[in-house]
Amino acid sequence: MIGWILIVAGVVMSAVCLYLALTKKRRDKQKEEEALARLAPGGGY
Amino acid sequence: MEDKEFFQTYDIDFRNFSKGGYAFVYRGRHKRLGMDVVFKMLKRQANVQTMLHEVEVLKRVSHRCLPRVLDAVEFRGQFYSVIEFIPGDTLNKFIKNRGPVSYDMLRGWSESLCSALSALHNCTDAYGRPSPIIHADIKPDNLIIRSGSLDPVLIDFNISSTNPMDTLTGLSPAYSPPELVQAYYDIQYGRPNGSRPNKCTDLYSLGTILFFAATGQVYSYTNPNWNALRQRGIPETYILWLRGLLQSDASARFQTVEDAWRALKQVGSVEQEVRAIRDGYKKGLILLWCGVLCGLLMIGGGAWMLVSQKNRSYETVQTSWQKLYSKGEYAEAAAEAQRMEEMEPDRLESAYYTAKTRYMQGDYTGAIIRMLDGFDNASQKGSSAVKHDSYKLLADAYEHQNNIPETIRYYEMMRSENLLETADIRDYAGILVEQKKHDQANKLIEGVALGDADLNYIQARNHRPTDKKKAADYMSNCLSIASDDDLLIRAGLLLAKWEREDKAPAKAVSTLEYVQSAITSDTTPSPEFYRLLAQSKMDLAASTRDASDISSALASIDQIIEKKWDTADVWNSKAAFECALEKYDQARMTISKMESYFGESRMSKVRSALIEYAAAKGSTKADDYKKFKDAYTKALATEGDDNDPDYKLMVTRAGELEKKGLLK
């Protein structure tokens, strides 16, 4: 029982962390671009 | 202006001069203001309107980064404009002498120049209407870096424009935007071009001089060298802002200085934000990959647990069952028992573990069925210990179901196979005694070493119907070896009861007092124990009539009353003993309390009469027996048992008094 609980929890944790790790670069890039866009002409400052 | 007036106002040094585009420039001093000034004297061929234009423009605006114009005078046929002298070098000279400026200074200059341009571009005319001033010639030679404060001051407003329709009279191509350069050449060659200096072109020029200040290089829109800025350690955010000023396409450039200024103010915060995102990226990524690793470890751990669970030996599962069983985790223990059955279905032991678990879960029928199946089907019966445990389990389960014949049958099977242990004999004998099968119990216990307190207790109960002395001996033996408080109290109570029955209250008192001293301080005997002790003491006091015995009995009675375990009998006995000690008032009070707690009764009235009799006893006066007579009359009027000894005694006493003529 504990073995199965560990496996399920491990799969969920790995999947969530993997997804977040793989998409982190894109998400951070987007945040950075949003910040830099404030310095460009017409950038919503 | 007349000579006298001019020289009263100004000192002018005609030897210290330089040439400008349309004027000679002299150093001088405003005497009254005590301020250094420059005089711009118009060259002969120049248009006087050009000079007046600059004077008009500078008079309309005041800013620390713009020079102040003080006057415009005509002297000896020459026009002069008098302007504040700005000590310092032009940006061109400043950069040549000191090299490119630091980022901090560049930021400061950017702010100052944005502020100055804002003052120019938002200028109003004498009527308060918007009338922006476009400098139109911002370049390193027209920017003086003030000595000391190093503030940039924008000079030379000769070609500045206040009218959007002004013609393009001149420009510095290296510091002008592409559309203005194109317009200039188109006009030179007679081609139509509507582009004129405006706010946006000033911003482009501002960008070029900032680029120059940062790198020492002239900006080229055909081949912009952004790396030169990076090499100077200028942050990307500032470069991005500068690119907003230096866009070749005018529509993609900052349109107003306010827009540029607001964006500039955000350069620092955006820089920090970007740095935080980049730093956080590395840390976050490490954490997330750690999370992935943890998840994989959990999967591995879980898989390892499942595999090792599957590959466990029978003995390992057995040990696990025992641990779970001892912890009282019966559901998990049942799963382990099931596993043992799957591993070794032919072993009686496997059936036993399942049955034992069911038994502990209160499923006695399930336990019996599984155990009987085990005996029928298991080919490996195992050791005698396994068989013993299995039979015992069946006997216990049947006993829980009150199926005593089956219980006895399994104990008998254990006996026939020599599997009975001392504890089993004790349990079995207990059952036999309960069933009043004393002979059978006797036979069972015969020959067993009586070092066991429980067996002594059983034997005592077993012998009581036939041999009271032997029974008392066994019980005494039990009391002397018992270490369990519960058994001590049970045995003491039973022995004391027997001793009371045998009219030996002193022994009963002694037995109970021994139990009181033998049990641990944590255990409190039952109310029944204390009542029996009090009754025994009362019996003893009644038989000896000894004052100390009576006092001891009274103390026990008071203890029972205090603990609220009292009955009417207890109060009656208390009054009787108080009477025996000739404490008549106390005895009367006791009866009064008894009646208040339990109501009036034959018992209370009889006791009152006996107290009054004892109080008056020996007197020869009829008046002294008046109280007795009243109580006696009330007792007779109350319903009750006429065979009660106390009642009979009262009637006898009344008869005696009547005969003596004392009961009138």
Coordinates of C-alpha atoms in Angstrom, one line a residue, chain B residues 325-581:
Chain B
Y325 CA -0.7 -8.0 16.1
S326 CA 1.2 -6.7 19.2
K327 CA 0.5 -3.1 18.1
G328 CA -3.2 -3.9 17.8
E329 CA -3.2 -3.1 14.0
Y330 CA -5.5 -6.0 13.2
A331 CA -6.6 -4.9 9.7
E332 CA -2.9 -4.8 8.5
A333 CA -2.3 -8.1 10.4
A334 CA -5.2 -9.7 8.5
A335 CA -3.6 -8.7 5.2
E336 CA -0.3 -10.4 6.4
A337 CA -2.2 -13.5 7.5
Q338 CA -3.8 -13.6 4.0
R339 CA -0.4 -13.4 2.5
M340 CA 0.8 -16.3 4.6
E341 CA -2.2 -18.4 3.5
E342 CA -1.4 -17.6 -0.1
M343 CA 2.3 -18.6 0.4
E344 CA 1.7 -21.8 2.4
P345 CA -1.9 -22.8 2.1
D346 CA -1.2 -26.3 3.5
R347 CA 0.2 -25.1 6.8
L348 CA -2.1 -25.2 9.8
E349 CA -0.1 -22.2 11.1
S350 CA -1.4 -20.1 8.2
A351 CA -5.0 -20.8 9.1
Y352 CA -4.2 -20.1 12.7
Y353 CA -2.9 -16.6 12.0
T354 CA -6.0 -15.8 10.0
A355 CA -8.3 -17.2 12.7
K356 CA -6.4 -15.4 15.5
T357 CA -6.7 -12.1 13.7
R358 CA -10.4 -12.6 13.2
Y359 CA -10.7 -13.6 16.9
M360 CA -9.0 -10.3 17.9
Q361 CA -11.4 -8.4 15.6
G362 CA -14.3 -10.0 17.5
D363 CA -15.3 -12.3 14.7
Y364 CA -15.5 -15.5 16.8
T365 CA -17.6 -17.4 14.3
G366 CA -15.1 -16.5 11.5
A367 CA -12.2 -17.6 13.7
I368 CA -13.8 -20.9 14.5
I369 CA -14.7 -21.6 10.8
R370 CA -11.2 -20.8 9.6
M371 CA -9.6 -22.9 12.3
L372 CA -11.8 -25.9 11.7
D373 CA -11.1 -25.6 7.9
G374 CA -7.4 -25.5 8.8
F375 CA -7.7 -28.7 10.8
D376 CA -9.6 -30.4 8.0
N377 CA -7.5 -29.3 5.0
A378 CA -4.0 -28.5 6.2
S379 CA -1.6 -31.3 5.4
Q380 CA 1.2 -29.8 7.5
K381 CA -0.1 -29.6 11.1
G382 CA 3.2 -28.2 12.3
S383 CA 4.7 -28.4 15.8
S384 CA 2.9 -29.2 19.0
A385 CA 3.1 -25.5 19.8
V386 CA 1.0 -24.7 16.7
K387 CA -1.5 -27.3 17.6
H388 CA -1.7 -26.1 21.2
D389 CA -2.3 -22.5 20.0
S390 CA -4.9 -23.7 17.5
Y391 CA -6.9 -25.8 20.1
K392 CA -6.7 -23.0 22.6
L393 CA -8.0 -20.5 20.1
L394 CA -11.0 -22.7 19.4
A395 CA -11.7 -23.2 23.1
D396 CA -11.5 -19.4 23.7
A397 CA -13.7 -18.6 20.7
Y398 CA -16.3 -21.2 21.8
E399 CA -16.1 -19.8 25.4
H400 CA -16.8 -16.3 24.0
Q401 CA -19.9 -17.7 22.3
N402 CA -21.0 -19.4 25.6
N403 CA -20.7 -22.8 23.9
I404 CA -19.2 -24.4 27.1
P405 CA -19.5 -28.0 25.9
E406 CA -17.4 -27.3 22.8
T407 CA -14.9 -25.3 25.0
I408 CA -14.5 -28.2 27.3
R409 CA -14.2 -30.6 24.3
Y410 CA -11.2 -28.7 23.0
Y411 CA -9.6 -28.4 26.4
E412 CA -10.1 -32.1 26.7
M413 CA -8.4 -32.7 23.3
M414 CA -5.5 -30.6 24.6
R415 CA -5.4 -32.7 27.7
S416 CA -5.5 -36.0 25.8
E417 CA -2.6 -34.8 23.6
N418 CA -0.6 -33.5 26.7
L419 CA -0.8 -30.0 25.4
L420 CA -2.2 -28.3 28.5
E421 CA 0.0 -25.7 30.1
T422 CA -0.4 -24.2 33.6
A423 CA -2.3 -21.2 32.3
D424 CA -4.6 -23.5 30.3
I425 CA -5.2 -25.6 33.4
R426 CA -6.1 -22.5 35.3
D427 CA -8.6 -21.3 32.6
Y428 CA -10.0 -24.8 32.1
A429 CA -10.4 -25.4 35.9
G430 CA -12.1 -22.0 36.3
I431 CA -14.6 -23.0 33.6
L432 CA -15.2 -26.4 35.4
V433 CA -15.7 -24.7 38.8
E434 CA -18.2 -22.3 37.2
Q435 CA -20.0 -25.3 35.8
K436 CA -19.9 -26.9 39.3
K437 CA -17.9 -29.8 38.0
H438 CA -15.8 -29.9 41.1
D439 CA -14.6 -33.5 40.7
Q440 CA -13.5 -32.9 37.2
A441 CA -11.7 -29.7 38.3
N442 CA -10.1 -31.6 41.1
K443 CA -8.8 -34.3 38.8
L444 CA -7.5 -31.7 36.4
I445 CA -5.5 -29.8 39.1
E446 CA -4.3 -32.9 41.0
G447 CA -0.7 -33.3 40.5
V448 CA -0.1 -29.8 39.2
A449 CA 2.4 -27.9 41.3
L450 CA 0.4 -25.4 43.2
G451 CA 2.8 -22.5 42.9
D452 CA 0.2 -20.7 40.9
A453 CA -2.1 -18.3 42.9
D454 CA -5.0 -18.6 40.4
L455 CA -4.9 -22.4 40.7
N456 CA -5.1 -22.1 44.5
Y457 CA -8.0 -19.8 44.1
I458 CA -9.8 -22.3 41.8
Q459 CA -8.9 -25.2 44.2
A460 CA -10.3 -23.2 47.1
R461 CA -13.6 -22.6 45.3
N462 CA -13.5 -26.2 44.2
H463 CA -13.2 -27.6 47.8
R464 CA -15.5 -25.2 49.6
P465 CA -18.7 -27.3 49.1
T466 CA -17.0 -30.4 50.5
D467 CA -14.1 -29.4 52.7
K468 CA -14.3 -25.9 54.3
K469 CA -10.9 -26.2 56.0
K470 CA -9.1 -27.2 52.9
A471 CA -10.8 -24.5 50.9
A472 CA -9.7 -21.9 53.5
D473 CA -6.1 -23.3 53.3
Y474 CA -6.1 -23.0 49.5
M475 CA -7.4 -19.5 49.7
S476 CA -4.9 -18.4 52.4
N477 CA -2.2 -20.0 50.2
C478 CA -3.6 -18.0 47.2
L479 CA -3.4 -14.8 49.3
S480 CA 0.1 -15.4 50.4
I481 CA 1.5 -15.9 46.8
A482 CA -0.8 -13.7 44.8
S483 CA 1.0 -10.6 43.4
D484 CA -2.0 -9.4 41.3
D485 CA -4.2 -6.8 43.2
D486 CA -7.3 -7.9 41.5
L487 CA -6.8 -11.5 42.5
L488 CA -5.8 -10.4 46.1
I489 CA -9.1 -8.5 46.4
R490 CA -11.2 -11.3 44.9
A491 CA -9.6 -14.0 47.1
G492 CA -9.7 -11.8 50.2
L493 CA -13.4 -11.0 49.7
L494 CA -14.3 -14.6 49.1
L495 CA -12.3 -15.9 52.2
A496 CA -13.8 -13.1 54.4
K497 CA -17.3 -14.1 53.3
W498 CA -16.7 -17.7 54.1
E499 CA -15.3 -16.7 57.5
R500 CA -18.3 -14.6 58.3
E501 CA -20.5 -17.5 57.3
D502 CA -18.5 -19.7 59.6
K503 CA -19.1 -17.2 62.5
A504 CA -15.4 -16.1 62.6
P505 CA -15.6 -12.3 62.2
A506 CA -12.2 -11.8 63.8
K507 CA -10.7 -13.9 61.0
A508 CA -12.7 -12.0 58.4
V509 CA -11.5 -8.7 59.7
S510 CA -7.9 -9.9 59.8
T511 CA -8.2 -11.3 56.2
L512 CA -9.5 -8.0 54.8
E513 CA -7.0 -5.9 56.7
Y514 CA -4.3 -8.1 55.3
V515 CA -5.6 -7.5 51.7
Q516 CA -5.7 -3.8 52.4
S517 CA -2.0 -3.8 53.4
A518 CA -1.0 -6.2 50.6
I519 CA -2.4 -4.3 47.6
T520 CA -0.5 -1.4 46.0
S521 CA -1.4 2.2 46.8
D522 CA -2.7 2.7 43.3
T523 CA -5.6 0.2 43.7
T524 CA -8.7 1.1 45.5
P525 CA -10.9 -1.8 46.6
S526 CA -14.6 -1.8 45.7
P527 CA -17.4 -0.5 47.9
E528 CA -18.4 -4.1 48.5
F529 CA -14.9 -4.7 50.1
Y530 CA -15.4 -1.8 52.6
R531 CA -19.0 -2.9 53.4
L532 CA -17.8 -6.4 54.1
L533 CA -15.0 -5.0 56.3
A534 CA -17.5 -2.9 58.3
Q535 CA -19.9 -5.8 58.6
S536 CA -17.2 -8.0 59.8
K537 CA -16.1 -5.5 62.4
M538 CA -19.7 -5.0 63.5
D539 CA -20.0 -8.8 63.9
L540 CA -16.8 -8.8 65.9
A541 CA -18.0 -5.9 68.1
A542 CA -21.4 -7.5 68.6
S543 CA -19.8 -10.7 69.7
T544 CA -17.1 -9.2 72.0
R545 CA -18.9 -6.0 73.1
D546 CA -15.4 -4.7 73.5
A547 CA -15.2 -0.9 73.4
S548 CA -12.2 -0.9 71.1
D549 CA -13.9 -3.3 68.6
I550 CA -17.0 -1.1 68.7
S551 CA -15.0 2.0 68.0
S552 CA -13.2 0.3 65.2
A553 CA -16.6 -0.8 63.7
L554 CA -17.9 2.8 64.1
A555 CA -14.8 4.1 62.3
S556 CA -15.5 1.7 59.4
I557 CA -19.2 2.7 59.3
D558 CA -18.2 6.4 59.2
Q559 CA -15.8 5.6 56.3
I560 CA -18.7 4.0 54.4
I561 CA -21.0 7.0 55.2
E562 CA -18.3 9.4 54.1
K563 CA -17.9 7.6 50.8
K564 CA -21.7 7.6 50.3
W565 CA -21.9 3.8 50.1
D566 CA -24.3 3.8 53.1
T567 CA -27.6 2.0 53.5
A568 CA -30.3 2.3 56.3
D569 CA -28.8 -0.8 57.9
V570 CA -25.4 0.9 58.2
W571 CA -27.0 3.8 60.0
N572 CA -29.0 1.5 62.2
S573 CA -25.8 -0.4 63.2
K574 CA -24.0 2.9 63.9
A575 CA -26.8 4.0 66.3
A576 CA -26.7 0.5 68.0
F577 CA -22.9 0.8 68.5
E578 CA -23.2 4.4 69.8
C579 CA -25.9 3.2 72.2
A580 CA -23.6 0.3 73.3
L581 CA -21.0 3.0 74.1

